[in-house]
Each structure stands twice: as structure tokens, then as C-alpha cells.
XYZ file of C-alpha atoms in Angstrom:
582
model
C 8.594 -22.551 4.307
C 6.958 -19.431 2.956
C 9.593 -17.894 0.729
C 8.033 -14.499 0.278
C 5.777 -12.581 2.604
C 3.664 -9.449 2.529
C 4.614 -7.091 5.328
C 1.632 -5.017 6.444
C 2.166 -1.794 8.339
C 0.780 -1.990 11.876
C -0.957 1.196 12.798
C -1.083 2.626 16.281
C -4.267 3.286 18.242
C -4.052 6.923 17.217
C -4.165 5.842 13.595
C -7.069 3.496 14.264
C -8.969 6.647 15.109
C -8.418 7.649 11.517
C -10.211 4.619 10.136
C -13.767 5.766 9.750
C -16.616 5.972 7.273
C -16.022 7.262 3.753
C -16.525 10.823 2.586
C -20.131 11.816 2.334
C -21.525 9.534 5.057
C -21.840 11.657 8.152
C -21.436 9.830 11.464
C -24.714 9.142 13.178
C -25.072 10.129 16.837
C -25.283 6.886 18.778
C -26.166 6.131 22.358
C -27.716 9.456 23.266
C -30.277 9.287 20.473
C -30.563 5.597 19.589
C -32.374 3.588 22.292
C -31.592 0.293 20.586
C -27.840 0.850 20.617
C -25.892 -1.177 23.231
C -24.571 1.985 24.848
C -27.993 3.633 25.031
C -27.818 3.830 28.817
C -24.597 5.818 28.595
C -26.144 9.287 28.686
C -23.406 11.382 30.245
C -20.767 13.289 28.339
C -18.037 11.274 30.002
C -19.886 8.023 29.335
C -20.182 8.819 25.642
C -16.497 9.753 25.579
C -15.558 6.403 27.145
C -17.844 4.608 24.708
C -16.036 6.360 21.865
C -12.705 5.169 23.220
C -14.057 1.621 23.496
C -15.367 1.766 19.941
C -11.924 2.775 18.731
C -10.275 -0.095 20.556
C -12.683 -2.617 19.021
C -12.314 -1.207 15.515
C -15.840 0.303 15.267
C -14.474 3.615 14.103
C -17.655 4.903 12.513
C -19.459 4.452 15.830
C -16.524 6.121 17.582
C -17.063 9.311 15.615
C -20.721 9.225 16.593
C -19.928 8.721 20.273
C -17.489 11.628 20.387
C -19.983 13.888 18.636
C -22.692 12.705 21.028
C -20.423 13.560 23.962
C -19.931 17.022 22.528
C -23.648 17.583 22.020
C -24.524 16.332 25.498
C -21.923 18.600 27.045
C -23.232 21.624 25.152
C -21.366 24.861 25.775
C -19.860 23.368 28.913
C -18.366 20.350 27.175
C -14.732 19.831 28.033
C -12.383 21.241 25.414
C -10.706 17.840 25.055
C -14.087 16.299 24.198
C -14.766 18.943 21.569
C -11.306 18.525 20.083
C -11.685 14.750 19.883
C -15.140 15.120 18.339
C -13.800 17.477 15.667
C -10.917 15.146 14.792
C -13.087 12.017 14.729
C -15.735 13.605 12.513
C -13.096 14.946 10.109
C -11.452 11.552 9.830
C -14.880 9.983 9.344
C -15.259 12.097 6.221
C -17.844 14.751 7.159
C -15.707 17.802 6.418
C -18.636 20.230 6.518
C -19.551 19.180 10.058
C -15.904 19.156 11.102
C -15.518 22.704 9.793
C -18.348 23.879 12.015
C -16.882 22.036 15.002
C -13.261 23.158 14.515
C -11.949 24.494 17.869
C -11.031 28.169 17.825
C -10.431 28.645 21.541
C -7.134 30.279 22.425
C -6.514 27.521 24.959
C -7.210 24.739 22.417
C -4.449 22.350 21.487
C -2.303 24.174 18.935
C -2.077 21.226 16.556
C -5.851 20.693 16.604
C -6.517 24.410 16.120
C -4.202 24.535 13.090
C -5.881 21.508 11.532
C -9.233 23.115 12.266
C -8.217 26.300 10.467
C -7.084 24.316 7.421
C -10.371 22.391 7.475
C -12.352 25.650 7.463
C -10.242 26.972 4.570
C -10.886 23.877 2.451
C -14.595 23.792 3.282
C -14.953 27.431 2.240
C -13.074 26.757 -1.002
C -15.430 23.855 -1.720
C -18.342 26.297 -1.407
C -16.655 28.828 -3.693
C -15.935 31.250 -0.852
C -12.297 31.931 -1.631
C -12.426 35.385 -0.105
C -13.361 34.042 3.317
C -10.794 31.264 2.999
C -8.136 33.867 2.255
C -9.102 35.861 5.331
C -8.516 32.817 7.553
C -5.064 32.247 6.069
C -4.157 35.906 6.656
C -5.643 36.090 10.140
C -4.447 32.748 11.517
C -1.035 31.161 11.436
C -1.549 27.695 9.961
C 1.939 26.523 10.788
C 3.655 23.171 11.036
C 2.811 20.595 9.818
C 0.450 22.352 7.397
C 2.823 24.852 5.764
C 3.095 22.783 2.593
C -0.667 22.567 2.135
C -1.195 26.259 2.879
C 1.527 27.331 0.437
C 0.142 25.109 -2.326
C -3.482 26.143 -1.762
C -2.886 29.908 -1.803
C -2.605 30.242 -5.628
C -5.871 28.342 -6.084
C -7.570 30.566 -3.527
C -6.186 33.617 -5.346
C -7.631 32.288 -8.615
C -10.968 31.790 -6.906
C -11.129 35.476 -5.962
C -9.854 36.683 -9.350
C -6.359 37.654 -8.224
C -4.407 36.746 -11.374
C -1.041 37.888 -10.048
C -1.491 35.828 -6.875
C -2.643 32.830 -8.865
C 0.458 32.641 -11.056
C 2.944 33.413 -8.304
C 4.779 30.144 -7.729
C 4.727 29.129 -4.039
C 7.950 28.160 -2.341
C 9.247 26.816 0.949
C 12.987 26.690 1.370
C 14.295 23.286 0.354
C 10.814 21.770 -0.014
C 10.663 19.821 -3.268
C 7.009 18.854 -2.881
C 6.031 22.537 -2.822
C 8.472 23.275 -5.631
C 7.159 20.584 -7.992
C 3.449 20.756 -7.234
C 3.610 24.542 -7.014
C 5.041 24.589 -10.513
C 2.357 22.185 -11.719
C -0.311 24.428 -10.219
C 1.232 27.459 -11.910
C 1.266 25.643 -15.270
C -2.386 24.751 -14.923
C -3.442 28.220 -13.829
C -1.483 29.786 -16.708
C -3.223 27.401 -19.085
C -6.583 28.380 -17.631
C -5.655 32.010 -18.232
C -4.824 31.285 -21.885
C -1.105 31.941 -21.431
C -0.141 28.750 -23.195
C 3.543 29.373 -23.935
C 4.268 30.154 -20.299
C 2.241 27.125 -19.217
C 4.195 24.850 -21.544
C 7.468 26.144 -20.161
C 6.452 24.985 -16.706
C 5.143 21.624 -17.941
C 8.412 21.019 -19.799
C 10.505 21.945 -16.780
C 8.634 19.399 -14.679
C 9.082 16.563 -17.158
C 12.749 17.488 -17.511
C 13.516 16.813 -13.851
C 14.481 13.161 -13.454
C 13.115 12.947 -9.908
C 9.717 14.305 -10.967
C 9.361 13.205 -14.590
C 7.182 10.177 -13.922
C 4.761 12.205 -11.825
C 3.953 14.814 -14.438
C 4.192 13.124 -17.843
C 0.413 12.735 -18.058
C -0.141 16.391 -17.166
C 2.121 17.598 -19.981
C 0.746 15.039 -22.420
C -2.832 16.110 -21.741
C -1.805 19.735 -22.257
C -0.337 18.808 -25.656
C -3.527 16.967 -26.556
C -5.622 19.995 -25.630
C -3.371 22.079 -27.895
C -4.142 19.571 -30.703
C -0.560 18.330 -30.772
C -1.452 14.665 -30.500
C 1.646 13.341 -32.268
C 3.864 15.032 -29.699
C 1.707 13.649 -26.909
C 2.006 10.106 -28.298
C 5.792 10.469 -28.504
C 5.883 11.670 -24.900
C 3.741 8.740 -23.728
C 5.883 6.267 -25.703
C 9.033 7.509 -23.994
C 7.403 7.142 -20.581
C 6.097 3.657 -21.397
C 9.630 2.413 -21.991
C 10.258 2.972 -18.289
C 6.755 1.982 -17.119
C 5.376 -0.524 -19.658
C 2.490 -1.612 -17.442
C 1.219 1.870 -16.509
C -2.506 1.682 -17.259
C -3.021 5.454 -17.233
C -0.220 5.978 -19.762
C -1.512 3.163 -21.968
C -4.992 4.680 -21.982
C -3.659 8.171 -22.652
C -1.586 6.952 -25.588
C -4.541 5.078 -27.082
C -6.694 8.197 -26.767
C -4.083 10.521 -28.273
C -3.290 8.158 -31.148
C -6.869 8.391 -32.447
C -7.287 12.043 -31.406
C -10.154 11.489 -29.019
C -11.098 14.368 -26.740
C -8.529 14.784 -23.953
C -9.425 15.543 -20.327
C -10.302 19.226 -19.886
C -8.054 21.519 -17.881
C -8.718 21.008 -14.193
C -11.201 23.149 -12.307
C -10.030 25.273 -9.390
C -11.444 22.769 -6.915
C -9.802 19.837 -8.710
C -6.439 21.604 -8.766
C -6.634 22.347 -5.062
C -7.646 18.745 -4.355
C -4.591 17.403 -6.144
C -2.144 19.322 -3.965
C -3.884 17.963 -0.876
C -3.592 14.403 -2.196
C 0.111 14.984 -2.874
C 0.602 16.278 0.665
C -1.396 13.345 2.053
C 0.898 10.917 0.231
C 3.899 12.688 1.747
C 2.463 12.238 5.240
C 1.752 8.576 4.567
C 5.304 8.006 3.336
C 6.451 9.383 6.686
C 4.046 6.979 8.458
C 1.826 9.829 9.564
C -1.305 7.996 8.467
C -3.714 10.019 10.585
C -2.684 13.267 8.924
C -2.696 11.478 5.576
C -6.299 10.379 6.035
C -7.359 13.854 7.190
C -5.867 15.416 4.050
C -7.509 12.817 1.823
C -10.880 13.653 3.372
C -10.229 17.344 2.699
C -9.265 16.586 -0.904
C -12.480 14.624 -1.402
C -14.510 17.557 -0.083
C -13.114 19.551 -3.008
C -13.276 16.738 -5.569
C -15.530 13.839 -4.485
C -14.702 11.874 -7.650
C -10.945 11.845 -7.181
C -10.069 8.187 -7.696
C -6.540 8.177 -6.316
C -7.807 9.714 -3.079
C -10.473 7.026 -2.653
C -7.898 4.319 -3.309
C -5.578 5.741 -0.650
C -8.449 6.151 1.815
C -9.255 2.481 1.332
C -5.641 1.520 1.956
C -5.429 3.462 5.231
C -8.732 2.045 6.447
C -7.796 -1.507 5.480
C -4.449 -1.255 7.275
C -6.261 -0.009 10.355
C -8.641 -2.965 10.314
C -11.805 -1.149 9.194
C -12.435 -3.587 6.342
C -16.049 -2.615 5.672
C -15.237 1.080 5.302
C -12.195 0.242 3.158
C -14.392 -1.744 0.781
C -16.805 1.171 0.535
C -13.893 3.414 -0.433
C -12.603 0.991 -3.089
C -16.148 0.678 -4.414
C -16.235 4.410 -5.186
C -14.062 3.942 -8.275
C -16.107 3.548 -11.488
C -15.232 1.001 -14.199
C -14.082 3.860 -16.428
C -11.290 4.756 -14.000
C -7.712 3.719 -14.865
C -7.464 2.658 -11.222
C -10.605 0.521 -11.261
C -8.713 -2.753 -11.689
C -6.413 -1.884 -8.776
C -9.396 -1.068 -6.567
C -11.190 -4.288 -7.483
C -8.000 -6.209 -6.809
C -7.836 -4.711 -3.326
C -11.464 -5.676 -2.793
C -10.612 -9.236 -3.783
C -7.676 -9.358 -1.378
C -9.859 -8.048 1.443
C -12.172 -11.005 0.849
C -9.178 -13.346 0.872
C -7.937 -11.859 4.149
C -11.363 -12.323 5.706
C -11.293 -16.020 4.749
C -13.729 -15.933 1.828
C -11.308 -17.456 -0.652
C -13.936 -18.565 -3.151
C -15.416 -15.071 -3.432
C -11.927 -13.547 -3.710
C -10.912 -15.808 -6.595
C -14.292 -15.383 -8.311
C -13.970 -11.582 -8.203
C -10.384 -11.705 -9.481
C -11.475 -14.027 -12.291
C -14.217 -11.595 -13.342
C -11.758 -8.709 -13.354
C -9.240 -10.681 -15.436
C -11.914 -11.785 -17.918
C -13.231 -8.234 -18.291
C -9.730 -6.828 -18.835
C -7.740 -9.510 -20.689
C -5.072 -7.013 -21.731
C -4.587 -5.582 -18.268
C -1.409 -6.945 -16.699
C -2.424 -5.957 -13.180
C -5.755 -7.770 -13.494
C -4.020 -10.965 -14.606
C -1.408 -10.725 -11.846
C -4.068 -10.275 -9.187
C -5.888 -13.345 -10.470
C -2.666 -15.386 -10.545
C -1.743 -14.243 -7.027
C -5.118 -15.185 -5.584
C -5.073 -18.588 -7.285
C -1.665 -19.175 -5.742
C -2.919 -18.015 -2.332
C -5.692 -20.622 -2.724
C -3.017 -23.226 -3.577
C -4.344 -23.639 -7.110
C -0.800 -23.778 -8.404
C -1.323 -25.110 -11.929
C -4.078 -22.603 -12.675
C -1.922 -19.773 -11.366
C 0.958 -20.780 -13.639
C -1.401 -20.937 -16.635
C -2.554 -17.352 -16.038
C 1.089 -16.226 -16.039
C 1.976 -18.057 -19.264
C 0.801 -15.382 -21.731
C 2.331 -12.564 -19.675
C 5.714 -14.285 -19.689
C 5.436 -15.058 -23.405
C 4.614 -11.421 -24.191
C 7.590 -10.168 -22.157
C 9.900 -12.643 -23.890
C 8.592 -11.650 -27.331
C 9.340 -8.025 -26.506
C 12.902 -8.997 -25.594
C 12.382 -7.945 -21.990
C 11.981 -11.041 -19.787
C 10.535 -10.132 -16.389
C 12.229 -12.003 -13.536
C 9.277 -11.341 -11.241
C 6.862 -13.168 -13.540
C 9.273 -16.048 -13.983
C 9.769 -16.220 -10.234
C 6.018 -16.277 -9.591
C 5.464 -19.051 -12.127
C 8.488 -20.956 -10.851
C 7.036 -20.948 -7.348
C 3.642 -22.107 -8.609
C 5.184 -24.899 -10.681
C 7.390 -26.038 -7.810
C 4.388 -26.236 -5.498
C 2.474 -28.125 -8.201
C 5.201 -30.783 -8.230
C 6.543 -29.809 -11.659
C 10.121 -29.277 -10.553
C 11.998 -29.431 -13.906
C 9.785 -26.642 -15.298
C 10.039 -24.676 -12.069
C 13.830 -24.994 -12.023
C 13.977 -23.758 -15.620
C 11.946 -20.651 -14.750
C 14.000 -19.891 -11.649
C 17.285 -20.256 -13.543
C 16.031 -18.001 -16.337
C 14.878 -15.443 -13.799
C 18.301 -15.523 -12.161
C 19.959 -14.782 -15.486
C 17.756 -11.698 -15.826
C 18.426 -10.596 -12.224
C 21.509 -12.417 -10.895
C 21.725 -10.555 -7.579
C 18.073 -10.697 -6.530
C 18.010 -12.129 -2.969
C 14.540 -13.663 -3.303
C 15.611 -15.647 -6.361
C 18.923 -16.719 -4.866
C 17.140 -17.868 -1.741
C 14.266 -19.690 -3.413
C 16.328 -21.623 -5.937
C 19.079 -22.252 -3.391
C 16.643 -23.525 -0.773
C 14.836 -25.673 -3.322
C 18.123 -27.379 -4.226
C 19.023 -27.791 -0.538
C 15.658 -29.308 0.299
C 15.993 -31.745 -2.586
C 19.609 -32.582 -1.745
C 20.839 -31.286 -5.093
C 23.720 -29.011 -6.044
C 24.453 -28.295 -2.394
C 27.791 -26.551 -2.899
C 26.314 -23.960 -5.227
C 23.096 -23.767 -3.212
C 25.129 -22.856 -0.128
C 26.864 -20.044 -2.014
C 23.533 -18.748 -3.286
C 21.827 -18.590 0.095
C 24.971 -17.034 1.595
C 24.651 -14.220 -0.969
C 20.969 -13.863 -0.152
C 21.678 -13.594 3.586
C 24.468 -11.084 2.954
C 21.941 -8.891 1.130
C 19.210 -9.366 3.760
C 20.800 -10.381 7.064
C 17.577 -9.795 9.009
C 15.493 -12.222 6.931
C 14.433 -15.207 9.004
C 13.489 -17.152 5.874
C 16.919 -16.678 4.329
C 18.754 -17.531 7.534
C 16.656 -20.699 7.695
C 17.767 -21.578 4.151
C 21.398 -21.051 5.141
C 21.016 -23.133 8.297
C 19.307 -25.914 6.368
C 22.081 -25.898 3.764
C 24.678 -26.384 6.515
C 22.506 -29.166 7.985
C 22.403 -30.993 4.661
C 26.177 -30.685 4.407
C 26.566 -32.151 7.904
C 27.847 -28.959 9.536
C 25.433 -29.017 12.487
C 27.243 -26.330 14.486
C 26.859 -23.760 11.684
C 23.309 -24.993 11.091
C 22.427 -24.404 14.751
C 23.860 -20.891 14.769
C 21.792 -19.790 11.768
C 18.596 -21.641 12.677
C 18.508 -20.197 16.194
C 18.712 -16.711 14.640
C 16.005 -17.679 12.151
C 13.642 -18.814 14.926
C 14.168 -15.518 16.752
C 13.109 -13.660 13.588
C 10.342 -16.082 12.562
C 9.076 -17.659 15.805
C 5.730 -18.607 14.281
C 7.058 -20.393 11.190
C 6.522 -24.175 11.474
C 9.309 -24.997 8.968
C 11.964 -23.020 10.832
C 11.020 -24.634 14.168
C 11.008 -28.076 12.548
C 14.471 -27.542 11.096
C 15.823 -26.400 14.463
C 14.382 -29.528 16.059
C 16.211 -31.690 13.538
C 19.514 -29.944 14.300
C 19.033 -30.394 18.051
C 18.460 -34.115 17.495
C 21.649 -34.492 15.434
C 23.573 -32.702 18.179
C 22.230 -35.127 20.783
C 19.968 -32.528 22.426
C 16.900 -34.724 22.143
C 14.677 -33.046 24.749
C 15.124 -29.725 22.980
C 14.421 -31.414 19.655
C 11.132 -32.814 20.965
C 10.222 -29.402 22.362
C 10.712 -27.787 18.929
C 8.742 -30.492 17.134
C 5.922 -30.204 19.645
C 5.912 -26.463 19.048
C 5.495 -27.064 15.305
C 2.149 -28.759 15.987
C 0.869 -25.544 17.619
C 1.802 -23.383 14.604
C -0.805 -24.530 12.071
C 1.428 -26.893 10.072
C 0.266 -28.395 6.805
C -1.189 -31.890 6.881
C 2.084 -33.311 5.532
C 4.150 -31.408 8.091
C 1.909 -32.641 10.886
C 2.326 -36.309 9.923
C 6.114 -36.000 9.600
C 6.492 -34.202 12.930
C 4.245 -36.663 14.772
C 6.372 -39.496 13.394
C 9.561 -37.807 14.599
C 8.065 -37.315 18.056
C 7.441 -41.080 18.229
C 10.638 -42.434 16.688
C 13.099 -39.558 16.405
C 15.385 -39.277 13.388
C 17.163 -42.178 11.803
C 20.938 -42.297 11.412
C 22.394 -39.345 9.548
C 23.432 -40.212 6.022
C 26.681 -39.054 4.457
C 26.874 -35.394 3.555
C 25.770 -34.845 0.014
C 26.994 -32.145 -2.170
C 29.367 -32.597 -4.881
C 27.419 -31.776 -7.999
C 27.468 -28.139 -8.943
C 24.666 -26.924 -11.162
C 25.396 -24.594 -14.004
C 23.135 -21.651 -14.687
C 22.764 -21.675 -18.479
């Protein structure tokens, strides 16, 4: 059974509309202007609109933006308002902010939400062109209300700075009870004070941010870079060292510390456009955390209009597009990150996983291997390589990649249960059980209440008929922590089966099948329980179902044998030896 799974967010059709081409590639009008396109005979406004809807449903989101724009153009001044609104939204989400700004609906009868987003789009586009005065006029003349109050409040100081209003620039924005505006407003104020040469006041704000436990990790780099610019490198190194205790694998912190320790030139203070872009990225992340991915993507596109080289924005754009199924556009977004970026390894890792998901396992592993070889000291690069080797069932190679990472953690006196767990799984699958058991036990010492560990080691013992009494206790603890986990309920049911308690086994395995109906192991186990309870027709039904669920070759042979001969007599319940975790 798969003991750990990646849960991918499933996006709605409205979010699929958000998955379009990256910033800078304007959607091409299709159908009305391209005679070779399959929908070329669809010349009416309504036909183009329907074609756009069809493109969305089939995942061709870049074409969808083109269809909606084509519908708008064909309709001219008489185009239905709904068509114009959809065209604006599609083009914005496709990444052409300049075109979207021109198309933004201003009609009084327009949908209020679309009109507000249109006003924000015009504001950002004007800021990108250095026209802060005109952007300010829009904010004063139009109410850009919910859900854009955060963005408007955070952008206003940067607009004020653009028009030379010093007092407006250093006035900290606020929304009652809104921590995002509080923290990023204070960061903006610190940066604008620094730009104005008011360094003591700027440092006060930077210090306040790094003194708040909830925000400290977000703003350590900002304060450290300020200290470096003030030629206080030793203080910057000390700040980075403190942060690295909590986040030892943070690539950006590691790079910043290395730079400060040899007094290389720090990043310059952000430009007005870069500062404004950051608050939009922060707001986008907030939307995405609330599963408002369409708004998140729109804000990321706006941020990239202000700062086309913003790496974190490209990475997030790629994630939204990949989750929506627009793999090609997601790869384009990940490919925007240069090798010099601290996030380059993460982006390349996502590219590799997209290849794996598409079935090109060889290319995925080859890319991960190149990344790992190019960055031997990068933990994330090595983990990605190990993960992809494991996904390709190259268990021994995966364990070997993890060896130096585990040794380094042990040498530092900080064993990482996750690494030990990963290697334990790889070793177990490679048939090296004594080594795997050692890793899993050591991991459990480091994290004794971790459900994944309790479940994996407990299930492994159950499946091998070893230490059943303790294994039962372990999987019971795992299920108590995660009662909705089909995998863990299966482990508990299988433990009861091994102990001969078929009634308890049935109760748990039926729940497990409800939660994991497509798992061949869970269905196989339920079939075995049915057989022991004398319900042989139901047992055969479950075993037959296993064959339709892509079982492994070994599973297939075992199930086919059971369908022919059933199960032999049940042996005595095993379970007296209790293992001791050293």
C-alpha cells in the first residue's frame, strides 16, 4: 500500500479560467483571424464565446483568452457586456495586463466585482508606466472595495512616492485588524524611509518587524540586507545565523549569509515598482491560502507587470497553472527563473515533477540528476533527486542520495526524522529490511508521535507478522491522530486480521475502502477478511476489483491465485513478541 500520498488541490472550472499563458505573451485572436484554426468557421460573437468556453473545459486556456477577445472584437461597440467582462478577465489572467487595462469595463451596469478588479488593473498599469498621478486619481475617484482593500491600502504609499508626496509615502497604511496590511505596510514604510535617507527611522521599522514572532521569518532578509547596505555586515551575519537555527535549509538565508560574511555588495534598496510588486505578491499569497486561486493569479500577473523579474511570482504562477492542468504554461513560468535565483532549484524541481506527472520518468530523473550535480550542497536539489528516484522505484539509488544528508544532520546533532523516514521507505522497498527498520526506529525516537512513522513501521511489522502487539498499538495511535486516513485505517484493519480478530478487521477495512476505493491493497485486504468470515462471493468480488485497479505484477499473480483457489486454512494468531525501540 502507498504509505504517503501527495494531495493536489482540485481547482474549479472558474479557476481553470485562470490558467493561461505567462506574463508578456499576449493572447492571439483565434478563429476570427486564423483560417487554419479548427474554430475558423465560428465567426459570430456568440460562436467565439462558446468556443472560449469549450477551450476552458478542455484546458486550452491560452486559446480561451483569444476566443473571448475575438468575441469582444467581433461584437464591437454592441458586444454584450458579459462578453466584454469575460474578455477582460481572461486576458488579465493570461498575463497581458496592458491589454486588460484598456479593456477594463467601466460601465455603471457592469458587474461590480469585475469593475473593481478593472480599476485596480488600470492603477497598476499606470504605476508600471510611471504615471502615479493618474493612478492616484483613479483611487480617489473610484471605490476599489472588497476584496481589493488590502491591495489598495498597500499600494497608496508607493503611488504617493511616485508623485513625490513624501508625507503620503511614509504614512503607514492600516485596515482594522488586518495583519497583512499591518506587516507589509510597515515593511513598505521602512523601505520608503530608507529611500529617503531616514535610516534610523527605517531601522526602527525593520527591527519591529523582526521582533514579531508571527512575522519574523518573513522579514529577516529585508532587515539583514538593510544592515549590509549600512556596512554593518557582522550584525547581518549574526541575524542570518539566528534565523538559520530555525530554518537550516533556507537557500536565500544561506546565500545572504555567505555574501555578508565576505562583504560582497548587497541587493540595492528596492525601486518603487519593485516595492509595489511585493505587496501584490503578498496579497496574492493570501488569496491562494484562502483557495481563491483566480484572484491569486490575477494579482500575480499585476505584480509581474510592475516587476517582470520577480522570481517568487513566477514560481507561484507556475504552481497555479500546474494545479489547473495547464502544464505547458506552468513550465514556461518555471523556466523564467534564472540560475542565479535562490529559487532556481525549486523551479527546476517543479519542472522535473511535471515531466514525471506526464509520464516521462527518464527525462524527470535526468533533469533532477543534473540539478543535484550542479548544486551538490543544496539540500532541496538532493531531496528532489531522491524523491524522483523513489518515484521511479530506483530504491537503492534513492537511499544512496539521502546518505550524506542524513550523515550531515547526525553530525550536527540534529537528526531529521523526515530524511530517515524517506530512506527507511526506500530501503524497505529495496528488500533491505534490517537497515530500513533501523532507520524507522531512529526516526521514531526523534519524533515519537508522528502518525506517518507510527503507521509505516507498524504496518511493516504487521505485514511481516512481527511484533504484532506493539504494531497494533502504534497503528491505533496513528489512526487516533488521523481518523480520516484510509491508509492508516487499512493498517489497523490488517493488524486485527493478523491477530485473528476478523470482526474488528472488517469494521476498519470497510471504512478504509470507503476512503481509498481505488487502492488495490485495501481492496485485497478486505477480500481476505470476507473470505475468513465465510463471505466468499464478496471476497471474490473484492479480489476481482483489485485486478481493475492497476495492481503491481506481484499483486496480480497473488490475487489471480486467490480467485482460483481461495485462501488456505487460517494459521494461529501470531503476536507475542514485543519489539523495543532503542
